[in-house]
Amino acid sequence: MKTSKHKLCDESFFNSFYLENIQSITNFAFYKCRDKAASLDYVQDAFAKIWENCSKIDFTKAKTYLFTTVNNMFLNVVRHQKVVMAYAKHQPYIDRDNQDPEYLLQEEEFKQRLQNAISGLSDVEREVFLLNRIDGKKYREIAEMLDISQKTVEKRMTGALKFLRKKMDNLKI
Amino acid sequence: MNKENNILKWFNGEISVNDIKKMHSDTDFETLERIGFYSKQIDVPKIDAQKALEEFKVKKLPKKEVKVKALNFKTWQKVAAVLLVMITSSYFLFFNNNKSFQTQIAQTKTFNLPDNSEVILNAQSKLTYNKKDWKKNRSLTLDGEAFFKVSKGEKFTVNTDLGMVQVLGTQFNVKERAYYFEVQCYEGKVSVTYNAETVVLTQGKSFRVINGTIEAVDFNSENPSWLFKESSFDRVPLRQVMDELERQYDIVIETENVDLTQVFSGSFTHDDKNIALQSVTIPLKLSYRIEGKKVLLYSYEAN
């Protein structure tokens, strides 16, 4: 117990913990603030906090602590910077073989509207939705990371899907 | 409800798109499918993990380490030492009811015991008794010489290194010096225990042990002479007389060709050193020379 508790203070252990989680936590911060450059800064601060308090944190809870720390940062800092998310370039469309220009245009428009719709999601719904979609996290994992129940995650996910579907269906016509 | 759960399962990767289409053939999942697909394409900042870690390390953050303090033996020692001091001091403050009186060279002291018995302590003597137990047990320890006027009551005991004296209520003198133990009874009866042997003294009798030899000597004074600043001796070896002189005058006596075992009968005053020395030396045909605190006794016949 004693050894596991202070494992986090061990530099090599901390490094591997850092490398393991840096991408997903930065993504998470990005979903929160939607600012690429700022999200890494927040994450670095969060890691700094963990390093400082390494002896107090149970390493099995370190990941949760990391996400909670970033989450709390946004409670205090800048609530919304309306920097809109963008799609990565050169991504395939859902029907890879369809090169019909009308189809391509239609899909581009869909993507654009989806992007706006996602921006319209509530913070909690968006972060759950994106953690699931982009990071491919299971609901259980998300619940663990955010220190909330799996039911809450599923509820938020359902809410997000309903909202997005409604938005997209409305615009369909 | 079921459909919603299945959609959640689908997004969680538990059910494939085709399965959910079969389950709910009446529903159009096209929009959801597209939402699910394209939302994955949102660009997230690609982090070069190693580079980020290096940047992070550059900051050189302080680490708040919880110091594990081993139970330091030295700390325990300190605690133990403090406790010991406290316990012993409190013992002396609250539990030690021993009261003691002490006299220096050429000094006498008169005081009363809790039962109004009177004690007169001769020079260089020490008397100790327990204040708390006094009512139950009139017992005290004497080192030196003292005169007691004991008020009537329960058994009164004087303990010395050499012997024990017990009385009920009387006047007596106890002298306990090096190789010398003497009890003189001035009134009533005194019981003296020496080497498991008990002797009862009546008025005017004394019990004396000099160098292990027990003697019974009669006397007729009503009070010990030292109460009147005089030391009296009745066939006492010169050695003890010299000791008494040293006690009364703060001097060191040395001898030259003098037989210390020869007995001396007589007395010396406590008021004048020269007269006292003369009263001891002249009957024994000795001479003396004073050199500061030192007094040399020598036999002028031998020179």
Short mmCIF file of C-alpha atoms in Angstrom, two decimals:
data_model
loop_
_atom_site.label_atom_id
_atom_site.label_comp_id
_atom_site.label_asym_id
_atom_site.label_seq_id
_atom_site.Cartn_x
_atom_site.Cartn_y
_atom_site.Cartn_z
CA MET A 1 0.00 0.00 0.00
CA LYS A 2 2.74 2.32 1.00
CA THR A 3 4.76 1.65 -2.11
CA SER A 4 1.80 2.02 -4.43
CA LYS A 5 0.84 5.29 -2.85
CA HIS A 6 4.12 6.98 -3.53
CA LYS A 7 4.72 5.32 -6.84
CA LEU A 8 3.61 8.54 -8.50
CA CYS A 9 6.58 10.33 -7.00
CA ASP A 10 8.87 7.94 -8.80
CA GLU A 11 10.00 9.82 -11.88
CA SER A 12 9.93 6.91 -14.29
CA PHE A 13 6.46 5.92 -13.15
CA PHE A 14 5.25 9.48 -13.48
CA ASN A 15 6.74 9.75 -16.96
CA SER A 16 4.91 6.69 -18.19
CA PHE A 17 1.72 7.92 -16.58
CA TYR A 18 2.23 11.21 -18.38
CA LEU A 19 2.88 9.65 -21.78
CA GLU A 20 -0.08 7.30 -21.38
CA ASN A 21 -2.57 10.03 -20.69
CA ILE A 22 -1.30 13.18 -22.34
CA GLN A 23 -3.25 12.69 -25.55
CA SER A 24 -6.62 11.85 -24.05
CA ILE A 25 -6.43 14.52 -21.38
CA THR A 26 -5.48 17.13 -23.94
CA ASN A 27 -8.42 16.04 -26.06
CA PHE A 28 -10.62 16.38 -23.04
CA ALA A 29 -9.31 19.85 -22.32
CA PHE A 30 -9.86 20.67 -25.97
CA TYR A 31 -13.49 19.57 -25.83
CA LYS A 32 -13.84 21.89 -22.90
CA CYS A 33 -12.16 24.99 -24.19
CA ARG A 34 -12.02 24.26 -27.93
CA ASP A 35 -8.69 25.96 -28.15
CA LYS A 36 -5.80 23.78 -29.28
CA ALA A 37 -2.96 25.82 -27.85
CA ALA A 38 -4.63 26.58 -24.54
CA SER A 39 -5.67 22.99 -23.90
CA LEU A 40 -2.08 21.77 -23.67
CA ASP A 41 -1.25 24.55 -21.24
CA TYR A 42 -4.10 23.55 -19.00
CA VAL A 43 -3.00 19.96 -19.15
CA GLN A 44 0.57 20.81 -18.26
CA ASP A 45 -0.69 22.73 -15.26
CA ALA A 46 -2.77 19.76 -14.21
CA PHE A 47 0.23 17.44 -14.46
CA ALA A 48 2.27 19.91 -12.47
CA LYS A 49 -0.33 19.78 -9.73
CA ILE A 50 -0.18 16.01 -9.70
CA TRP A 51 3.60 16.03 -9.52
CA GLU A 52 3.56 18.46 -6.64
CA ASN A 53 1.07 16.39 -4.72
CA CYS A 54 2.34 13.03 -5.85
CA SER A 55 2.72 11.75 -2.33
CA LYS A 56 -0.88 12.51 -1.46
CA ILE A 57 -2.48 10.89 -4.48
CA ASP A 58 -3.29 7.24 -4.70
CA PHE A 59 -1.81 6.23 -8.02
CA THR A 60 -4.83 4.10 -8.87
CA LYS A 61 -6.88 7.28 -8.74
CA ALA A 62 -4.34 9.43 -10.57
CA LYS A 63 -6.20 9.36 -13.85
CA THR A 64 -9.43 10.47 -12.24
CA TYR A 65 -7.50 13.13 -10.39
CA LEU A 66 -6.05 14.34 -13.67
CA PHE A 67 -9.44 14.68 -15.36
CA THR A 68 -11.03 16.23 -12.30
CA THR A 69 -8.24 18.77 -12.09
CA VAL A 70 -8.69 19.81 -15.73
CA ASN A 71 -12.43 19.84 -15.27
CA ASN A 72 -12.15 22.11 -12.25
CA MET A 73 -9.88 24.47 -14.14
CA PHE A 74 -12.70 25.22 -16.49
CA LEU A 75 -15.02 25.92 -13.65
CA ASN A 76 -12.86 28.84 -12.75
CA VAL A 77 -11.23 29.87 -16.00
CA VAL A 78 -12.75 31.20 -19.19
CA ARG A 79 -16.00 29.47 -19.62
CA HIS A 80 -16.37 29.66 -23.35
CA GLN A 81 -14.01 30.70 -25.96
CA LYS A 82 -16.03 30.46 -29.07
CA VAL A 83 -13.31 28.95 -31.09
CA VAL A 84 -15.11 26.57 -33.34
CA MET A 85 -13.90 23.07 -33.83
CA ALA A 86 -12.74 22.02 -37.21
CA TYR A 87 -12.51 18.73 -39.02
CA ALA A 88 -9.29 17.14 -39.84
CA LYS A 89 -8.48 17.47 -43.49
CA HIS A 90 -8.52 14.67 -46.05
CA GLN A 91 -10.91 12.46 -44.21
CA PRO A 92 -13.03 9.95 -46.14
CA TYR A 93 -16.76 10.29 -46.52
CA ILE A 94 -19.11 7.68 -45.22
CA ASP A 95 -19.58 6.21 -48.69
CA ARG A 96 -15.97 5.98 -49.81
CA ASP A 97 -16.70 4.95 -53.36
CA ASN A 98 -19.24 7.62 -54.14
CA GLN A 99 -17.41 10.37 -55.99
CA ASP A 100 -20.56 12.07 -57.19
CA PRO A 101 -19.97 15.81 -56.71
CA GLU A 102 -23.46 16.33 -55.40
CA TYR A 103 -22.89 13.66 -52.75
CA LEU A 104 -19.60 15.20 -51.76
CA LEU A 105 -21.13 18.62 -51.42
CA GLN A 106 -24.04 17.22 -49.45
CA GLU A 107 -21.68 15.51 -47.01
CA GLU A 108 -19.54 18.62 -46.62
CA GLU A 109 -22.63 20.56 -45.72
CA PHE A 110 -23.67 17.87 -43.27
CA LYS A 111 -20.27 18.02 -41.61
CA GLN A 112 -20.49 21.76 -41.35
CA ARG A 113 -23.90 21.62 -39.76
CA LEU A 114 -22.84 18.83 -37.43
CA GLN A 115 -19.94 20.93 -36.30
CA ASN A 116 -22.29 23.76 -35.39
CA ALA A 117 -24.69 21.38 -33.71
CA ILE A 118 -21.89 19.94 -31.54
CA SER A 119 -20.95 23.46 -30.54
CA GLY A 120 -24.53 23.90 -29.45
CA LEU A 121 -24.38 20.94 -27.07
CA SER A 122 -24.15 21.62 -23.37
CA ASP A 123 -20.63 21.32 -22.01
CA VAL A 124 -21.22 18.10 -20.15
CA GLU A 125 -22.98 16.46 -23.09
CA ARG A 126 -20.33 17.54 -25.54
CA GLU A 127 -17.44 16.23 -23.49
CA VAL A 128 -19.09 12.85 -23.01
CA PHE A 129 -20.08 12.64 -26.67
CA LEU A 130 -16.62 13.56 -27.93
CA LEU A 131 -14.80 11.34 -25.45
CA ASN A 132 -16.90 8.51 -26.83
CA ARG A 133 -16.61 9.42 -30.47
CA ILE A 134 -13.09 10.71 -30.84
CA ASP A 135 -11.25 8.93 -28.06
CA GLY A 136 -13.36 5.82 -28.43
CA LYS A 137 -13.87 5.60 -24.70
CA LYS A 138 -16.47 3.27 -23.30
CA TYR A 139 -19.09 4.80 -21.00
CA ARG A 140 -17.58 2.96 -18.06
CA GLU A 141 -14.17 4.50 -18.75
CA ILE A 142 -15.65 7.97 -19.09
CA ALA A 143 -17.51 7.54 -15.83
CA GLU A 144 -14.28 6.52 -14.12
CA MET A 145 -12.29 9.40 -15.56
CA LEU A 146 -14.84 12.06 -14.66
CA ASP A 147 -15.65 10.44 -11.34
CA ILE A 148 -19.36 10.25 -12.13
CA SER A 149 -21.68 7.27 -12.46
CA GLN A 150 -22.03 5.32 -15.69
CA LYS A 151 -25.75 6.07 -15.68
CA THR A 152 -24.98 9.78 -15.81
CA VAL A 153 -22.64 9.24 -18.73
CA GLU A 154 -25.32 7.28 -20.61
CA LYS A 155 -27.90 9.91 -19.84
CA ARG A 156 -25.66 12.65 -21.17
CA MET A 157 -24.85 10.59 -24.24
CA THR A 158 -28.52 9.98 -24.97
CA GLY A 159 -29.21 13.66 -24.50
CA ALA A 160 -26.42 14.59 -26.89
CA LEU A 161 -27.57 12.13 -29.55
CA LYS A 162 -31.17 13.30 -29.32
CA PHE A 163 -30.14 16.91 -29.61
CA LEU A 164 -27.85 16.32 -32.55
CA ARG A 165 -30.33 14.13 -34.34
CA LYS A 166 -33.06 16.68 -33.93
CA LYS A 167 -30.82 19.43 -35.25
CA MET A 168 -29.65 17.42 -38.20
CA ASP A 169 -33.08 16.09 -39.10
CA ASN A 170 -34.55 19.56 -39.03
CA LEU A 171 -32.01 20.83 -41.44
CA LYS A 172 -32.38 17.85 -43.68
CA ILE A 173 -35.33 19.16 -45.54
CA MET B 1 -36.65 3.10 -24.30
CA ASN B 2 -35.27 -0.12 -25.64
CA LYS B 3 -34.31 1.59 -28.84
CA GLU B 4 -32.50 4.32 -27.00
CA ASN B 5 -30.56 1.76 -25.01
CA ASN B 6 -29.63 -0.05 -28.16
CA ILE B 7 -28.48 3.17 -29.75
CA LEU B 8 -26.30 3.77 -26.72
CA LYS B 9 -24.93 0.27 -27.03
CA TRP B 10 -24.24 0.87 -30.68
CA PHE B 11 -22.29 4.01 -29.92
CA ASN B 12 -20.49 2.16 -27.18
CA GLY B 13 -19.39 -0.41 -29.73
CA GLU B 14 -21.45 -3.21 -28.25
CA ILE B 15 -23.80 -3.57 -31.20
CA SER B 16 -22.92 -3.13 -34.84
CA VAL B 17 -24.77 -0.75 -37.19
CA ASN B 18 -26.20 -3.65 -39.11
CA ASP B 19 -27.57 -5.32 -35.96
CA ILE B 20 -29.39 -2.23 -34.82
CA LYS B 21 -30.86 -1.77 -38.27
CA LYS B 22 -32.23 -5.30 -38.13
CA MET B 23 -33.62 -4.79 -34.58
CA HIS B 24 -35.42 -1.60 -35.40
CA SER B 25 -36.13 -1.92 -39.09
CA ASP B 26 -38.77 0.76 -38.92
CA THR B 27 -36.33 3.47 -37.91
CA ASP B 28 -34.05 5.46 -40.14
CA PHE B 29 -30.57 5.47 -38.60
CA GLU B 30 -28.98 7.30 -41.45
CA THR B 31 -28.61 10.63 -39.69
CA LEU B 32 -27.26 9.03 -36.53
CA GLU B 33 -24.86 6.99 -38.56
CA ARG B 34 -23.56 10.08 -40.23
CA ILE B 35 -23.37 11.93 -36.93
CA GLY B 36 -21.42 9.10 -35.45
CA PHE B 37 -19.12 8.86 -38.41
CA TYR B 38 -18.33 12.49 -39.02
CA SER B 39 -18.04 13.49 -35.39
CA LYS B 40 -15.03 11.20 -35.26
CA GLN B 41 -13.31 13.37 -37.82
CA ILE B 42 -13.18 16.42 -35.64
CA ASP B 43 -9.62 17.57 -35.46
CA VAL B 44 -8.00 17.34 -32.08
CA PRO B 45 -4.61 18.76 -31.22
CA LYS B 46 -2.04 16.08 -31.94
CA ILE B 47 0.24 16.00 -28.98
CA ASP B 48 3.83 14.96 -29.29
CA ALA B 49 3.83 13.26 -25.95
CA GLN B 50 7.61 13.05 -25.57
CA LYS B 51 8.07 16.69 -26.48
CA ALA B 52 5.35 17.75 -24.10
CA LEU B 53 6.97 15.75 -21.34
CA GLU B 54 10.31 17.38 -22.02
CA GLU B 55 8.73 20.80 -21.86
CA PHE B 56 7.02 19.79 -18.69
CA LYS B 57 10.28 18.67 -17.14
CA VAL B 58 11.96 21.95 -17.98
CA LYS B 59 9.75 23.67 -15.43
CA LYS B 60 11.48 21.77 -12.63
CA LEU B 61 8.56 21.60 -10.34
CA PRO B 62 8.93 21.23 -6.65
CA LYS B 63 7.60 18.08 -5.20
CA LYS B 64 5.70 18.28 -1.98
CA GLU B 65 6.83 15.09 -0.40
CA VAL B 66 5.20 13.84 2.67
CA LYS B 67 8.08 13.09 4.88
CA VAL B 68 7.78 9.79 6.61
CA LYS B 69 9.06 10.36 10.06
CA ALA B 70 10.33 7.18 11.53
CA LEU B 71 9.71 6.89 15.22
CA ASN B 72 12.96 8.36 16.20
CA PHE B 73 14.60 6.72 19.16
CA LYS B 74 16.21 9.99 20.06
CA THR B 75 12.81 11.63 20.18
CA TRP B 76 11.69 8.91 22.54
CA GLN B 77 14.71 9.49 24.66
CA LYS B 78 13.87 13.17 24.88
CA VAL B 79 10.29 12.42 25.80
CA ALA B 80 11.40 9.87 28.34
CA ALA B 81 13.87 12.31 29.84
CA VAL B 82 11.26 15.05 30.17
CA LEU B 83 8.80 12.60 31.68
CA LEU B 84 11.40 11.37 34.10
CA VAL B 85 12.16 14.88 35.26
CA MET B 86 8.47 15.64 35.63
CA ILE B 87 7.74 12.45 37.51
CA THR B 88 10.66 12.80 39.87
CA SER B 89 10.00 16.47 40.54
CA SER B 90 6.32 15.81 41.13
CA TYR B 91 7.30 12.95 43.39
CA PHE B 92 9.40 15.29 45.46
CA LEU B 93 6.71 17.95 45.34
CA PHE B 94 3.73 15.84 46.23
CA PHE B 95 4.79 12.53 47.67
CA ASN B 96 8.00 13.07 49.46
CA ASN B 97 7.11 14.17 52.90
CA ASN B 98 10.55 13.57 54.26
CA LYS B 99 11.69 16.47 56.28
CA SER B 100 15.26 16.81 57.29
CA PHE B 101 17.34 19.05 59.44
CA GLN B 102 21.04 19.43 59.12
CA THR B 103 23.78 21.24 60.99
CA GLN B 104 27.21 22.30 59.88
CA ILE B 105 30.47 22.41 61.81
CA ALA B 106 30.23 24.34 65.09
CA GLN B 107 26.49 24.70 64.79
CA THR B 108 23.58 23.44 66.84
CA LYS B 109 19.92 23.57 66.00
CA THR B 110 16.83 23.27 68.17
CA PHE B 111 13.47 22.37 66.71
CA ASN B 112 10.21 20.64 67.48
CA LEU B 113 8.82 17.56 65.86
CA PRO B 114 5.11 17.49 64.86
CA ASP B 115 4.17 15.97 68.24
CA ASN B 116 6.03 18.75 70.06
CA SER B 117 8.92 16.53 70.96
CA GLU B 118 12.02 18.64 71.14
CA VAL B 119 15.21 17.88 69.32
CA ILE B 120 18.53 19.59 69.68
CA LEU B 121 20.94 18.73 66.94
CA ASN B 122 24.66 18.95 67.61
CA ALA B 123 27.27 20.01 65.07
CA GLN B 124 27.53 18.24 61.72
CA SER B 125 24.49 16.08 62.17
CA LYS B 126 21.47 15.22 60.10
CA LEU B 127 18.01 14.14 61.11
CA THR B 128 15.29 12.96 58.74
CA TYR B 129 11.71 11.97 59.35
CA ASN B 130 8.52 11.45 57.39
CA LYS B 131 6.06 14.23 58.08
CA LYS B 132 3.06 12.34 56.77
CA ASP B 133 3.62 9.15 58.69
CA TRP B 134 4.61 10.87 61.89
CA LYS B 135 1.26 10.46 63.64
CA LYS B 136 1.17 6.74 62.99
CA ASN B 137 4.82 6.06 63.28
CA ARG B 138 7.15 8.24 65.26
CA SER B 139 10.33 7.19 63.58
CA LEU B 140 13.31 9.17 62.46
CA THR B 141 16.78 8.67 61.16
CA LEU B 142 19.78 10.27 62.76
CA ASP B 143 23.29 10.68 61.53
CA GLY B 144 25.35 12.44 64.19
CA GLU B 145 24.42 13.55 67.65
CA ALA B 146 21.14 14.81 69.01
CA PHE B 147 19.34 15.27 72.30
CA PHE B 148 15.70 14.30 72.43
CA LYS B 149 12.95 15.39 74.78
CA VAL B 150 10.18 13.12 73.70
CA SER B 151 6.62 13.97 74.61
CA LYS B 152 4.48 11.10 75.82
CA GLY B 153 2.79 9.03 73.21
CA GLU B 154 3.31 6.09 70.97
CA LYS B 155 6.63 4.40 70.44
CA PHE B 156 9.35 6.78 69.38
CA THR B 157 12.18 5.35 67.35
CA VAL B 158 15.56 6.75 66.43
CA ASN B 159 17.36 4.82 63.72
CA THR B 160 21.07 5.15 63.19
CA ASP B 161 23.54 3.24 61.12
CA LEU B 162 24.87 1.57 64.21
CA GLY B 163 21.81 0.92 66.32
CA MET B 164 18.20 1.65 67.08
CA VAL B 165 16.79 3.52 70.06
CA GLN B 166 13.19 3.19 71.18
CA VAL B 167 11.41 5.12 73.89
CA LEU B 168 7.89 5.95 74.97
CA GLY B 169 8.49 9.40 76.34
CA THR B 170 11.68 10.57 77.89
CA GLN B 171 14.85 12.55 77.47
CA PHE B 172 17.90 11.04 76.00
CA ASN B 173 20.94 11.80 73.93
CA VAL B 174 22.05 9.81 70.94
CA LYS B 175 25.53 10.15 69.59
CA GLU B 176 26.40 8.26 66.48
CA ARG B 177 29.80 9.03 65.05
CA ALA B 178 32.49 7.13 63.25
CA TYR B 179 33.14 3.93 65.25
CA TYR B 180 31.24 5.53 68.10
CA PHE B 181 27.69 5.00 69.26
CA GLU B 182 26.39 6.32 72.53
CA VAL B 183 22.95 6.62 74.06
CA GLN B 184 22.47 8.44 77.33
CA CYS B 185 19.22 8.30 79.21
CA TYR B 186 18.33 11.40 81.18
CA GLU B 187 14.79 10.48 82.13
CA GLY B 188 12.49 7.49 81.92
CA LYS B 189 13.49 4.37 80.08
CA VAL B 190 15.24 3.94 76.80
CA SER B 191 15.56 0.78 74.84
CA VAL B 192 18.65 0.46 72.69
CA THR B 193 19.03 -2.17 70.04
CA TYR B 194 22.52 -2.82 68.83
CA ASN B 195 23.48 -5.82 66.73
CA ALA B 196 20.16 -7.55 67.52
CA GLU B 197 20.89 -7.09 71.23
CA THR B 198 18.51 -4.97 73.22
CA VAL B 199 19.48 -3.10 76.36
CA VAL B 200 17.07 -1.08 78.49
CA LEU B 201 18.59 2.03 80.04
CA THR B 202 17.24 3.78 83.09
CA GLN B 203 17.94 7.33 84.18
CA GLY B 204 21.65 8.09 84.52
CA LYS B 205 22.69 5.08 82.52
CA SER B 206 24.32 5.15 79.17
CA PHE B 207 25.11 2.65 76.49
CA ARG B 208 28.26 3.09 74.53
CA VAL B 209 29.95 1.26 71.69
CA ILE B 210 33.46 2.33 70.80
CA ASN B 211 35.20 0.48 68.00
CA GLY B 212 32.78 -2.40 68.48
CA THR B 213 33.29 -2.66 72.24
CA ILE B 214 30.13 -2.30 74.28
CA GLU B 215 30.36 -0.41 77.56
CA ALA B 216 27.83 0.61 80.13
CA VAL B 217 28.72 3.89 81.79
CA ASP B 218 26.93 5.72 84.55
CA PHE B 219 26.69 9.49 84.59
CA ASN B 220 24.99 12.03 86.77
CA SER B 221 24.45 15.18 84.76
CA GLU B 222 20.86 16.18 84.05
CA ASN B 223 21.50 17.30 80.53
CA PRO B 224 24.13 16.54 77.97
CA SER B 225 26.97 18.98 78.43
CA TRP B 226 27.05 19.99 74.78
CA LEU B 227 23.76 21.81 75.28
CA PHE B 228 25.81 24.23 77.35
CA LYS B 229 28.56 24.50 74.80
CA GLU B 230 30.81 21.96 76.32
CA SER B 231 31.77 18.47 75.27
CA SER B 232 32.33 16.00 78.04
CA PHE B 233 34.05 12.69 77.81
CA ASP B 234 34.33 9.82 80.15
CA ARG B 235 37.13 7.49 79.20
CA VAL B 236 36.80 8.07 75.51
CA PRO B 237 39.67 7.36 73.12
CA LEU B 238 41.55 10.45 71.92
CA ARG B 239 40.53 9.64 68.33
CA GLN B 240 36.83 10.44 69.06
CA VAL B 241 37.74 13.48 71.14
CA MET B 242 39.73 14.88 68.23
CA ASP B 243 36.80 14.23 65.93
CA GLU B 244 34.57 16.19 68.24
CA LEU B 245 37.06 19.06 68.34
CA GLU B 246 37.11 19.15 64.57
CA ARG B 247 33.32 19.27 64.51
CA GLN B 248 33.10 22.13 66.95
CA TYR B 249 35.89 24.35 65.68
CA ASP B 250 36.21 23.68 61.96
CA ILE B 251 39.81 22.58 62.21
CA VAL B 252 41.83 19.66 60.96
CA ILE B 253 43.85 17.94 63.61
CA GLU B 254 47.01 16.11 62.77
CA THR B 255 49.15 14.21 65.18
CA GLU B 256 52.76 13.35 65.57
CA ASN B 257 53.87 10.45 67.77
CA VAL B 258 50.59 10.45 69.62
CA ASP B 259 48.74 7.36 70.75
CA LEU B 260 45.20 7.86 69.50
CA THR B 261 43.76 5.05 71.54
CA GLN B 262 44.60 6.53 74.91
CA VAL B 263 41.46 7.52 76.75
CA PHE B 264 40.49 10.98 77.77
CA SER B 265 38.21 12.00 80.60
CA GLY B 266 37.18 15.58 80.85
CA SER B 267 35.55 18.23 78.80
CA PHE B 268 36.26 21.13 76.43
CA THR B 269 34.36 24.29 75.74
CA HIS B 270 32.87 25.24 72.41
CA ASP B 271 33.67 28.91 72.86
CA ASP B 272 37.41 29.20 72.80
CA LYS B 273 39.64 27.12 70.61
CA ASN B 274 42.80 27.60 72.65
CA ILE B 275 41.18 26.79 75.96
CA ALA B 276 39.50 23.76 74.41
CA LEU B 277 42.75 22.49 72.94
CA GLN B 278 44.54 23.07 76.17
CA SER B 279 41.92 21.24 78.20
CA VAL B 280 42.41 18.22 75.99
CA THR B 281 46.18 18.30 75.52
CA ILE B 282 47.43 19.20 78.98
CA PRO B 283 45.95 16.18 80.83
CA LEU B 284 47.37 13.92 78.15
CA LYS B 285 50.75 15.62 78.27
CA LEU B 286 50.56 16.80 74.71
CA SER B 287 51.35 20.05 72.98
CA TYR B 288 49.70 21.67 70.01
CA ARG B 289 50.55 24.13 67.31
CA ILE B 290 47.99 26.01 65.25
CA GLU B 291 48.75 26.60 61.58
CA GLY B 292 45.69 28.21 60.08
CA LYS B 293 43.01 25.59 59.99
CA LYS B 294 45.47 22.93 60.80
CA VAL B 295 46.31 21.93 64.35
CA LEU B 296 49.20 19.69 65.06
CA LEU B 297 49.21 17.65 68.23
CA TYR B 298 52.51 16.27 69.41
CA SER B 299 53.94 14.78 72.48
CA TYR B 300 56.46 17.15 74.06
CA GLU B 301 57.82 14.32 76.12
CA ALA B 302 58.97 12.50 73.05
CA ASN B 303 60.83 15.53 71.70
#
